[in-house]
GROMACS .gro file of C-alpha atoms in nm:
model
  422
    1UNK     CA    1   1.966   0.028  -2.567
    2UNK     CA    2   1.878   0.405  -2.625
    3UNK     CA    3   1.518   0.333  -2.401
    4UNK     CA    4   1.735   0.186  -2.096
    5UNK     CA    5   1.997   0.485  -2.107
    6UNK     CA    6   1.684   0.761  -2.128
    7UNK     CA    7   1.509   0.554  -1.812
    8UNK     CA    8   1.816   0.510  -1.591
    9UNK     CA    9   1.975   0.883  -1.689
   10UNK     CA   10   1.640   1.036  -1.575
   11UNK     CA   11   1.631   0.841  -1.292
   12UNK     CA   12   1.968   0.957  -1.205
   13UNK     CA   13   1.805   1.316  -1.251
   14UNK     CA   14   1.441   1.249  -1.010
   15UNK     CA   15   1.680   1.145  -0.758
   16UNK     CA   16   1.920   1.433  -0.785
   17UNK     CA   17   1.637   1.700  -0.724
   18UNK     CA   18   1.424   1.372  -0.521
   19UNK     CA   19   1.395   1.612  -0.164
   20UNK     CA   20   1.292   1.919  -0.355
   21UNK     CA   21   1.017   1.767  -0.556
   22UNK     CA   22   0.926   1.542  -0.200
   23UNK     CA   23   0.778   1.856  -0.104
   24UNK     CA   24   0.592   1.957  -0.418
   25UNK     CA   25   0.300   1.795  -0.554
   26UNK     CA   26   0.531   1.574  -0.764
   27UNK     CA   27   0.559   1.201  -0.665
   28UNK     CA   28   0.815   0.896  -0.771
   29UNK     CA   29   0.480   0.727  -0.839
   30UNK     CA   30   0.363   0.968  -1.098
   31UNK     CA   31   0.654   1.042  -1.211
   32UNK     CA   32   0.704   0.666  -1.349
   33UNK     CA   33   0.386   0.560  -1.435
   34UNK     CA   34   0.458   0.841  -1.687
   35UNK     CA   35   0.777   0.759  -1.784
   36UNK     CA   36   0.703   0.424  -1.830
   37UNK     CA   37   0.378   0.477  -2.069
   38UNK     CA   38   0.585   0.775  -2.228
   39UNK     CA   39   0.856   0.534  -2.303
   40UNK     CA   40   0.661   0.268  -2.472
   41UNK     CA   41   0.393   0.473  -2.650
   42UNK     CA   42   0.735   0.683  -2.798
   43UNK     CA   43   0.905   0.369  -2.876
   44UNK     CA   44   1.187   0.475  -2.714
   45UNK     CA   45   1.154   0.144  -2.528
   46UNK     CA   46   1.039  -0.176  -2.659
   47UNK     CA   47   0.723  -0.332  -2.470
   48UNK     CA   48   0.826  -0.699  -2.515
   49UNK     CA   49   0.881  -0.827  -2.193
   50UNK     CA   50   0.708  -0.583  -2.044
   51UNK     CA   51   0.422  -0.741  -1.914
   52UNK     CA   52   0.628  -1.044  -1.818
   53UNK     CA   53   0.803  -0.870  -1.578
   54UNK     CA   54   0.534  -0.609  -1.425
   55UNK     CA   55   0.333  -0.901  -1.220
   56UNK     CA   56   0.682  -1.035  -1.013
   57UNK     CA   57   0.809  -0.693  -1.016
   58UNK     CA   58   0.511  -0.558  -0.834
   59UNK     CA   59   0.491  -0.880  -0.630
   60UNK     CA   60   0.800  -0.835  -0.487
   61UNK     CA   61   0.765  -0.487  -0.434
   62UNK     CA   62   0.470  -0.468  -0.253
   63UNK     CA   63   0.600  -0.781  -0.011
   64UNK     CA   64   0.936  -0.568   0.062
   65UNK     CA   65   0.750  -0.264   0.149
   66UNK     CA   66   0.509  -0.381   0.319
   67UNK     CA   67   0.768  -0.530   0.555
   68UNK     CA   68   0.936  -0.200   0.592
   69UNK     CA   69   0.644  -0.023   0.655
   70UNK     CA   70   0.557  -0.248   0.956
   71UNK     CA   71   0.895  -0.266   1.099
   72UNK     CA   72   0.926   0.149   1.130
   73UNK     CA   73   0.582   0.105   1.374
   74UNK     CA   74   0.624   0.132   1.742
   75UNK     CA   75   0.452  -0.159   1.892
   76UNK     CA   76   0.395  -0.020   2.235
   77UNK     CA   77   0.217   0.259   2.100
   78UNK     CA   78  -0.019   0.110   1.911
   79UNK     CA   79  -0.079  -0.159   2.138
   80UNK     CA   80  -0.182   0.147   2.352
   81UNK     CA   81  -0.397   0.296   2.071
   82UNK     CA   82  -0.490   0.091   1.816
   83UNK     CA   83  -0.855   0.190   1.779
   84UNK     CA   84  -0.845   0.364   1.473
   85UNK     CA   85  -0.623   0.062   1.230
   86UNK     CA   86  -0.876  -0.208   1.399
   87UNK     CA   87  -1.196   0.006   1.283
   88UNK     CA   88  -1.097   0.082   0.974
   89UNK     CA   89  -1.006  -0.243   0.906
   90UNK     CA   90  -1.306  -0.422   1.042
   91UNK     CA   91  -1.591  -0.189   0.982
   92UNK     CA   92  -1.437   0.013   0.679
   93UNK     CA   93  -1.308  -0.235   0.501
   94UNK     CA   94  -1.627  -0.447   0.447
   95UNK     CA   95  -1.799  -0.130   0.366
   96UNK     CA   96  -1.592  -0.016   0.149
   97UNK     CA   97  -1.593  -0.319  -0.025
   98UNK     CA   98  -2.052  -0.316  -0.001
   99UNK     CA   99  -2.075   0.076  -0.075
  100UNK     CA  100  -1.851  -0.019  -0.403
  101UNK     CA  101  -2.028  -0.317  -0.468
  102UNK     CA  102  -2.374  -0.074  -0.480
  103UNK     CA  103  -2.193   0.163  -0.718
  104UNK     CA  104  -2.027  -0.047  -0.945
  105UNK     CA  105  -2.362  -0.229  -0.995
  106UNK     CA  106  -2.560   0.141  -1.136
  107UNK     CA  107  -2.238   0.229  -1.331
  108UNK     CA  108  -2.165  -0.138  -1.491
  109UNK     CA  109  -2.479  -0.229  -1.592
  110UNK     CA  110  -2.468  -0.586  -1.774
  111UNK     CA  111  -2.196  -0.702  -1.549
  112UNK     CA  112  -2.237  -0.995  -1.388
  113UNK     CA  113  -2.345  -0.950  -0.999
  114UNK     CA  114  -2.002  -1.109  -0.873
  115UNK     CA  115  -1.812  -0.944  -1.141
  116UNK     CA  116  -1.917  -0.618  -0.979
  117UNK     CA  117  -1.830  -0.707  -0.637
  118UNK     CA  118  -1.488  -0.772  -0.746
  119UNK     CA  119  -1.414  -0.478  -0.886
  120UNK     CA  120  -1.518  -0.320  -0.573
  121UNK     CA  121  -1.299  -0.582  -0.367
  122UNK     CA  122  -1.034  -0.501  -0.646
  123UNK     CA  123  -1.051  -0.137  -0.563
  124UNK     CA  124  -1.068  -0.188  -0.151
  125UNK     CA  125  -0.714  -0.192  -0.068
  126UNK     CA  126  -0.461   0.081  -0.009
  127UNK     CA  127  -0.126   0.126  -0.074
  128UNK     CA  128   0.145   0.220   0.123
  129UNK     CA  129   0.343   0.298  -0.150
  130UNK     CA  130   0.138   0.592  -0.243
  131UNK     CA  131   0.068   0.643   0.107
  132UNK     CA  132   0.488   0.702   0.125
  133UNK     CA  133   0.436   1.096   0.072
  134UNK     CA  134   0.181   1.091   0.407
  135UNK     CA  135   0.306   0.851   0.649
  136UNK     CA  136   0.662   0.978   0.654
  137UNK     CA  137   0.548   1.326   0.679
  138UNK     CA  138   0.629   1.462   1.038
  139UNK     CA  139   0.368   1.795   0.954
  140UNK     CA  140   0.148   1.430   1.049
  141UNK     CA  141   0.146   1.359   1.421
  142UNK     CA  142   0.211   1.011   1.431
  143UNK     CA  143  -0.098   0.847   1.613
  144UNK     CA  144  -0.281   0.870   1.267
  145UNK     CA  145   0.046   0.802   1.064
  146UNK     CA  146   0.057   0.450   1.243
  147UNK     CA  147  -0.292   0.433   1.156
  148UNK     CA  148  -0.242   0.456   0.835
  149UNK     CA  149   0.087   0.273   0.785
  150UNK     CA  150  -0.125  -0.072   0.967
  151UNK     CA  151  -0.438  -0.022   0.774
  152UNK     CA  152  -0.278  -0.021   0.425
  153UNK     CA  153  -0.043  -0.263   0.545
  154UNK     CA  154  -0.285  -0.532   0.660
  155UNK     CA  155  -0.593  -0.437   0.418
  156UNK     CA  156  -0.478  -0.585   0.087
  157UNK     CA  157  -0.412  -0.907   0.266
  158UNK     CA  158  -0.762  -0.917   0.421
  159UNK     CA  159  -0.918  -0.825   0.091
  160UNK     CA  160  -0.731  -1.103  -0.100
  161UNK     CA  161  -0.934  -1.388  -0.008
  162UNK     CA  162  -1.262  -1.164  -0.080
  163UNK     CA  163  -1.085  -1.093  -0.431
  164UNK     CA  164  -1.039  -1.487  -0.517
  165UNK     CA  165  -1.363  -1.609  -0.411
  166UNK     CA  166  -1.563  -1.304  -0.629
  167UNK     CA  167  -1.311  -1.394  -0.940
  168UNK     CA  168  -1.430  -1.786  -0.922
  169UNK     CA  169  -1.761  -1.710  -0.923
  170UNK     CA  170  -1.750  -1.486  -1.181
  171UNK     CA  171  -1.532  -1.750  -1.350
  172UNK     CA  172  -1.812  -2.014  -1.263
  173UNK     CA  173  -1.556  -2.234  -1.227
  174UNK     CA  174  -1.565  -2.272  -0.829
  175UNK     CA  175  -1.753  -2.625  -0.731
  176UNK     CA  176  -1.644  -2.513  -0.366
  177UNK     CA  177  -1.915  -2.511  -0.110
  178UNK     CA  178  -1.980  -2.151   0.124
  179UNK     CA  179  -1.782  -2.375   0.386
  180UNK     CA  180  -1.481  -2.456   0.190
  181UNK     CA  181  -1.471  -2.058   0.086
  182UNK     CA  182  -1.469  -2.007   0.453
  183UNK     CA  183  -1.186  -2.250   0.530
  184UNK     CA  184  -0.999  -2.131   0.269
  185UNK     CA  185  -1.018  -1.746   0.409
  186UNK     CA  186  -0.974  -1.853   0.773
  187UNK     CA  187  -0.659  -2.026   0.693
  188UNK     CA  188  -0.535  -1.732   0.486
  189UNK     CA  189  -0.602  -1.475   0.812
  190UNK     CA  190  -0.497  -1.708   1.011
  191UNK     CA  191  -0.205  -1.897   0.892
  192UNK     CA  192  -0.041  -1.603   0.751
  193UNK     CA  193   0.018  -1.368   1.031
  194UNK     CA  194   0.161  -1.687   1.244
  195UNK     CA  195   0.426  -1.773   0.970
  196UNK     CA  196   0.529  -1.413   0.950
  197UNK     CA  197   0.542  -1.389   1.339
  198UNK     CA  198   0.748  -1.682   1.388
  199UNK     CA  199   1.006  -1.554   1.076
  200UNK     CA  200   1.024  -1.198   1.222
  201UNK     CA  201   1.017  -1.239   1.563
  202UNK     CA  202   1.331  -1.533   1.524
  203UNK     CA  203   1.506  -1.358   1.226
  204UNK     CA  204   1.534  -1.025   1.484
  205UNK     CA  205   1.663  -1.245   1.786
  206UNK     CA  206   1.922  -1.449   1.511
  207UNK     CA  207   1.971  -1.095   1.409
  208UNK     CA  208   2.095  -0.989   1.695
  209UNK     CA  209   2.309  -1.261   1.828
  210UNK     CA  210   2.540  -1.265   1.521
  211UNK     CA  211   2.567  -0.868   1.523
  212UNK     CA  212   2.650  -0.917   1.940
  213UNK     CA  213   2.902  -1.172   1.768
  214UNK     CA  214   3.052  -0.989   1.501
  215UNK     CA  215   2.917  -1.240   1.263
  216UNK     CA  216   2.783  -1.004   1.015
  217UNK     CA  217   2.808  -0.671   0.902
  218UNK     CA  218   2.534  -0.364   0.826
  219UNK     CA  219   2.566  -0.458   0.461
  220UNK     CA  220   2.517  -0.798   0.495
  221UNK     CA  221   2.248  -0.739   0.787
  222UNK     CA  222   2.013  -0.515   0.515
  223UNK     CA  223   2.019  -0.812   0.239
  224UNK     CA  224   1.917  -1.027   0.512
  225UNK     CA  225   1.655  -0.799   0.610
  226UNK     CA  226   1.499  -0.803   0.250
  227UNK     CA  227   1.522  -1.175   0.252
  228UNK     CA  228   1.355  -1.217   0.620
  229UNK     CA  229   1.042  -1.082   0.421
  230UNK     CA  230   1.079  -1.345   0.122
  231UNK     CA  231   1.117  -1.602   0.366
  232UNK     CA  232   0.785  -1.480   0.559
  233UNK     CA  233   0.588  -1.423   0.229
  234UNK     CA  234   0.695  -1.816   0.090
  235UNK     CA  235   0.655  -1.960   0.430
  236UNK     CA  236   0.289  -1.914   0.458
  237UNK     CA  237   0.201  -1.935   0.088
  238UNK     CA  238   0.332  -2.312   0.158
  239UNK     CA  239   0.109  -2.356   0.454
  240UNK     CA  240  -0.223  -2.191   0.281
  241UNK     CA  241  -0.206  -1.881   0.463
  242UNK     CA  242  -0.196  -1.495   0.332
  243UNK     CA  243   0.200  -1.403   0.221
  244UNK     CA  244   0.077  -1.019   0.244
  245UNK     CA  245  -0.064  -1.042   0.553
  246UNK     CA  246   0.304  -1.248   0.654
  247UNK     CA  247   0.499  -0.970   0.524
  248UNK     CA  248   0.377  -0.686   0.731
  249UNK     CA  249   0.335  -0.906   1.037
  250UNK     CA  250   0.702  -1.014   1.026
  251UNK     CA  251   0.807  -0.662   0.932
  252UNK     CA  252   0.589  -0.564   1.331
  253UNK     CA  253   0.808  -0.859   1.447
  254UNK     CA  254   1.123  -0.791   1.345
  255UNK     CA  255   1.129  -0.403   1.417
  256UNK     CA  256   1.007  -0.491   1.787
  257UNK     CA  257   1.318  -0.700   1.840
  258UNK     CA  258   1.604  -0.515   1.669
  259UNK     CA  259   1.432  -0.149   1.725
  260UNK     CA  260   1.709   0.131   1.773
  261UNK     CA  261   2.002  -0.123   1.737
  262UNK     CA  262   2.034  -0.192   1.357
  263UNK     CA  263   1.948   0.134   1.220
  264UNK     CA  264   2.146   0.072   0.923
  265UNK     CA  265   1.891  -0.178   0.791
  266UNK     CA  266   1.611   0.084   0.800
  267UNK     CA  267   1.816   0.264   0.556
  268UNK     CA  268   1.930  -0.012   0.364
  269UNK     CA  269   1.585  -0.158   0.291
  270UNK     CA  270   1.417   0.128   0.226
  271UNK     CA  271   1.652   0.263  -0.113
  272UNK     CA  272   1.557  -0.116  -0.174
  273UNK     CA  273   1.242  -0.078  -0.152
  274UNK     CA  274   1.165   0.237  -0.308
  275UNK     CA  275   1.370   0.124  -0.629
  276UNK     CA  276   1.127  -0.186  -0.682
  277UNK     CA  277   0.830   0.041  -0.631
  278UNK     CA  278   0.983   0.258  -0.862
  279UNK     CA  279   1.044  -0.026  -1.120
  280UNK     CA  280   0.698  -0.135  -1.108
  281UNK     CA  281   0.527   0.183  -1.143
  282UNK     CA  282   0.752   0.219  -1.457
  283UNK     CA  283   0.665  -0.145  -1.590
  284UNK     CA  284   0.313  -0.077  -1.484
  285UNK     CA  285   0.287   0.255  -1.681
  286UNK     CA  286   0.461   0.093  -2.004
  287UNK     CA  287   0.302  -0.232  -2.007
  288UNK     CA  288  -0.099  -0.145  -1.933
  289UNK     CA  289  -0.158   0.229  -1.897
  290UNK     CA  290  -0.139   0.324  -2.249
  291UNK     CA  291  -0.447   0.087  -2.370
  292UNK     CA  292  -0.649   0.124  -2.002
  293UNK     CA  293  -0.650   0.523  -2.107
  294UNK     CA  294  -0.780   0.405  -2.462
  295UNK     CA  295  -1.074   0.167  -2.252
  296UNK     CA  296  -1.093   0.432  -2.045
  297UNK     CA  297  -1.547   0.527  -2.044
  298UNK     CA  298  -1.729   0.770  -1.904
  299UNK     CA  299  -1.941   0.524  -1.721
  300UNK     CA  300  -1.597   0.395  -1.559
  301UNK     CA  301  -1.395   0.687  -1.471
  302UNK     CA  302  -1.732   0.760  -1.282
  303UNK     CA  303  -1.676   0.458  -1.072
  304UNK     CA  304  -1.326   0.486  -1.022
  305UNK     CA  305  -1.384   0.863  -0.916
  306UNK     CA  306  -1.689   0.836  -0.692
  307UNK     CA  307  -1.466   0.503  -0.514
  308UNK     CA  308  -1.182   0.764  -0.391
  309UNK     CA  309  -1.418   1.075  -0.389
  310UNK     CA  310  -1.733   0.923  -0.169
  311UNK     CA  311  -1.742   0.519  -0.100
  312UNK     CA  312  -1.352   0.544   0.097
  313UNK     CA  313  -1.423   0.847   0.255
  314UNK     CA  314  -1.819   0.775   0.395
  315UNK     CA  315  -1.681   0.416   0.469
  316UNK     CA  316  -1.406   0.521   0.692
  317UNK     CA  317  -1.663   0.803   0.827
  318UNK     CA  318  -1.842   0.549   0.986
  319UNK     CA  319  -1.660   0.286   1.072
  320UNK     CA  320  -1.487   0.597   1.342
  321UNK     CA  321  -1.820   0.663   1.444
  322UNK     CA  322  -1.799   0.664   1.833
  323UNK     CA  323  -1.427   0.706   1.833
  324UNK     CA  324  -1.162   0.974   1.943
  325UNK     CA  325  -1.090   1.056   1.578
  326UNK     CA  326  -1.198   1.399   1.515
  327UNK     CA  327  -1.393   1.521   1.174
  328UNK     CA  328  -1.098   1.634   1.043
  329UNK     CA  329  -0.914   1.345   1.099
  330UNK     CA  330  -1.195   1.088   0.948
  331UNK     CA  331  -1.220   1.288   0.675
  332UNK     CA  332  -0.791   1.274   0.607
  333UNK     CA  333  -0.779   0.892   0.658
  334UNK     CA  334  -1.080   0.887   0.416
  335UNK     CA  335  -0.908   1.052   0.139
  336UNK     CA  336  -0.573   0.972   0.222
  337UNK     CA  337  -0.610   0.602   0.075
  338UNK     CA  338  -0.510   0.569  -0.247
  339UNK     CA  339  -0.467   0.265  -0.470
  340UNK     CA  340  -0.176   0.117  -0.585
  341UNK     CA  341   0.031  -0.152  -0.657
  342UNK     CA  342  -0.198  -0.353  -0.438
  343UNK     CA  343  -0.514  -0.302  -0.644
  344UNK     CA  344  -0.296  -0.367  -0.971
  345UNK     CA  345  -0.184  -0.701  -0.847
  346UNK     CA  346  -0.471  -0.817  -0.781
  347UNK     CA  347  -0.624  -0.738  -1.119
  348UNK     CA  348  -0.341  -0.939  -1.272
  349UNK     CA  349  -0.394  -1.258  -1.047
  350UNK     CA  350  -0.721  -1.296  -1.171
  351UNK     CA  351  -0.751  -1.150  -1.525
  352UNK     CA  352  -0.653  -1.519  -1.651
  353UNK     CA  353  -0.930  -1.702  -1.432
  354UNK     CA  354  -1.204  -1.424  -1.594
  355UNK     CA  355  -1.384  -1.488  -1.964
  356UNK     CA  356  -1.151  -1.279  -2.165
  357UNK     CA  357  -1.293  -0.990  -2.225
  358UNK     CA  358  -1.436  -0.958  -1.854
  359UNK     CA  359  -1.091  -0.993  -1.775
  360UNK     CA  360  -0.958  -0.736  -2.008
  361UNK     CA  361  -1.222  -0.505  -1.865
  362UNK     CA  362  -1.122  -0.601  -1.495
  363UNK     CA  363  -0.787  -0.475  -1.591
  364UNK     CA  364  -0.817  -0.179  -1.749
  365UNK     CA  365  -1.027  -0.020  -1.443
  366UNK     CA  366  -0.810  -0.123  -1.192
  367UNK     CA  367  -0.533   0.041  -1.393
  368UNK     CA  368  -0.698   0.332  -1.468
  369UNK     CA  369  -0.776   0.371  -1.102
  370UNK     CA  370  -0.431   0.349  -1.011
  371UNK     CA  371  -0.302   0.630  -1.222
  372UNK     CA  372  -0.569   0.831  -1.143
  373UNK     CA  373  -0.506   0.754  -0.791
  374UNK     CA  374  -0.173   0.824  -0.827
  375UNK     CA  375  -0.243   1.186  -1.001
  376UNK     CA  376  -0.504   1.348  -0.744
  377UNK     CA  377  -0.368   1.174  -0.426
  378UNK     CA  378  -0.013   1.257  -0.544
  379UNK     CA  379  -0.049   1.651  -0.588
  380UNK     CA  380  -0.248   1.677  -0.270
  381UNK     CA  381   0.010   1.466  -0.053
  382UNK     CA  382   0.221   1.664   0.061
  383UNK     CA  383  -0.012   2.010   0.077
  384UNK     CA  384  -0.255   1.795   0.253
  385UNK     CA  385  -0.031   1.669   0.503
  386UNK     CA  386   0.104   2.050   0.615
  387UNK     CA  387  -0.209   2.148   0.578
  388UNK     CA  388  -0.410   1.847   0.830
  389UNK     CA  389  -0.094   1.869   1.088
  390UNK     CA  390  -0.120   2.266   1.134
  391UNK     CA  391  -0.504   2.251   1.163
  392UNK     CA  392  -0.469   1.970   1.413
  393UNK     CA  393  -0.181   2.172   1.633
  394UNK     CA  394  -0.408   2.429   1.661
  395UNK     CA  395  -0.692   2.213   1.783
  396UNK     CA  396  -0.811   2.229   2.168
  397UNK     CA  397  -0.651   1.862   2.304
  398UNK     CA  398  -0.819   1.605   2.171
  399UNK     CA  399  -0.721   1.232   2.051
  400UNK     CA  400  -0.453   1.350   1.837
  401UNK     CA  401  -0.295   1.618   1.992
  402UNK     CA  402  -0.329   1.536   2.417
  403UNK     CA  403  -0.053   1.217   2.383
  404UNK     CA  404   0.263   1.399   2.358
  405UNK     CA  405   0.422   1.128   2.178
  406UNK     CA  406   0.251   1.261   1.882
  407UNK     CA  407   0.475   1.508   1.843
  408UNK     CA  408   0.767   1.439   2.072
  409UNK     CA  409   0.871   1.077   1.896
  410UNK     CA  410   0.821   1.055   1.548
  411UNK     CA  411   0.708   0.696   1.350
  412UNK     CA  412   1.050   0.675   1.208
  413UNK     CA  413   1.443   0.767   1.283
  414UNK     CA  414   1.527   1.122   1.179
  415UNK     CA  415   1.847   0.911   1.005
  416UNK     CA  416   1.559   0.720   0.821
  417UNK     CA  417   1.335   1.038   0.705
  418UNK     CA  418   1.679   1.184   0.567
  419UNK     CA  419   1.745   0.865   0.376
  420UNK     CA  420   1.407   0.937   0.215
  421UNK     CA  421   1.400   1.316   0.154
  422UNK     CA  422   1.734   1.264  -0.002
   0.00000   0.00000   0.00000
């Protein structure tokens, strides 16, 4: 009882100083990944249970914000310019995914080939939970924070098929044919984004026929929000498709219809949001963090450091080769994409299909990666973000400065980025 009183009277405190620290290298991120391995290595709180609850805690949490994120992005905007999001995802992704691949295999030696490549497709993804700090940031002109915000929105979903087929043949226990493999991920890209279309696009309109009616209220129109991206996540997990990809793509649907008339559920959703993200960085940091440190080899932290420090960066470098994007900007979308609840996931969904102590291994770096992730993309957030937006407004006009919008209309509701500074 003691453990729960410490972790909900210092979460009373974070959030009592929570728009001071918002612009100081400290993040909610850090903060309770610490808290929770603090906790548990202390004994102040018990770690039965723990683990139980971390993998639906961080499911849930990653499905609610990734429907937030999308439905803050203007539509029209980045149907205007969505260069950037589509190359990243396309070109960077894969490579990504290949340069880490090439890595992992001089750092791991005695790993098994696929084994390798799924730690890199482990490590692929961003999160836009970590990404929170940048993307809501209006030092950030807002072509590259909808960048951003799509990218690690749409990413983990793309990589999750990659993830499944590298864990069954590492398991050996895939008798599926190169065919079926590519069924399988067609109907997951595919299937996905047209159940979350259909669920955001007709929970918006439903939306906002009972509002137009007085049938419902802004409380009751938030809880429906949150449930609009349940309903997209289940619907295409039923049909075979990707419920990550559904999320985000109802999220796009549902902030296209009800844009600038329910502002309330922006605000609603998002304290939501961030206190499941919170909760599973805290089960997250009590439940694996404390033995991943203990794994923790040279030979890996190597990896994990040379995946955010080179492979990201040179993989997004290229794949903007030929674009507007200026150097400066490749090189902020390169570092700014840190791993997070994403990349943990997706350790747990296959660390029971892996031998043992492959799996245990599997684990442990993806962990590890995500508190490191957390640490060095955490204190260089915000700094980073002041620092790219004042270099960029005192550019000559170029891609991110010449489309007024950039600066004029901001991704999000000033009402919203109070909610979140506190």
């Amino acid at each position: 009882m003691v453990g729960y009183l410490l972790i909900f009277g210092l979460t009373a405190v974070f959030c009592m100083v929570g728009r001071r620290l918002s612009t100081t290298v400290i993040t909610a991120p850090m903060v309770f990944l610490a808290l929770g391995a603090g906790a548990v290595q202390s004994g102040v709180l018990p770690d039965d249970g723990i683990e139980m609850l971390l993998h639906p805690v961080t499911e849930v949490a990653l499905v609610v914000l990734l429907f937030l994120d999308a439905a803050q992005i203007d539509m029209r905007a980045l149907r205007r310019r969505h260069e950037w999001p589509l190359r990243m995802l396309l070109i960077g992704l894969p490579l990504t995914i290949a340069l880490g691949t090439a890595v992992a295999f001089f750092l791991l030696p005695g790993w098994p080939i696929f084994a390798v490549a799924l730690v890199a497709a482990i490590l692929a993804p961003t999160d836009a939970a970590l990404g929170q700090a940048v993307i809501t940031n209006p030092a950030v002109p807002e072509r590259p924070r909808r960048a951003l915000t799509v990218e690690s929105g749409v990413n983990d979903g793309l990589a999750l098929p990659t993830v499944l087929l590298f864990a069954s043949l590492t398991a050996e226990f895939s008798a599926q044919s190169g065919g079926d493999w590519l069924a399988f991920a067609a109907m997951q890209i595919l299937l996905g984004p047209l159940a979350g279309l259909a669920v955001g696009l007709a929970g918006g309109l439903i939306l906002l026929q009972a509002k137009s009616r007085r049938l419902t209220s802004e409380t009751y129109e938030g809880i429906g929000a949150l449930a609009l991206a349940g309903t997209a996540y289940l619907s295409a997990v039923v049909i075979g498709g990707n419920g990550f990809i559904a999320a985000f793509v109802a999220g796009l649907g549902f902030g296209s219809v009800v844009r600038g008339k329910c502002r309330f559920v922006y605000d609603f959703t998002e304290s939501e949001g961030q206190l499941l993200s919170w909760a599973a960085f805290l089960l997250l940091g009590g439940a694996l963090i404390p033995q991943a440190v203990a794994d923790l080899t040279w030979p890996v932290l190597a990896l994990i450091l040379i995946s955010l420090f080179v492979v990201r960066p040179l993989a997004i470098w290229i794949s903007l080769i030929g674009s507007e994007a200026a150097p400066l900007t490749r090189l902020f979308f390169g570092w700014f994409g840190p791993r997070g609840l994403a990349t943990a996931l997706f350790a747990l969904l296959v660390v029971d299909v892996l031998p043992p102590e492959l799996g245990e291994q599997v684990l442990h770096l993806a962990v590890n990666t995500v508190w490191i992730s957390a640490v060095l993309h955490g204190i260089t957030a915000a700094p980073g973000a002041r620092w790219y937006g004042a270099r960029i407004a005192r550019m000559a006009p170029c891609a991110e400065t010449k489309d007024i919008e950039s600066f004029a209309k901001p991704l999000i509701t000033k009402p919203f980025r109070r909610r979140l500074t506190g």
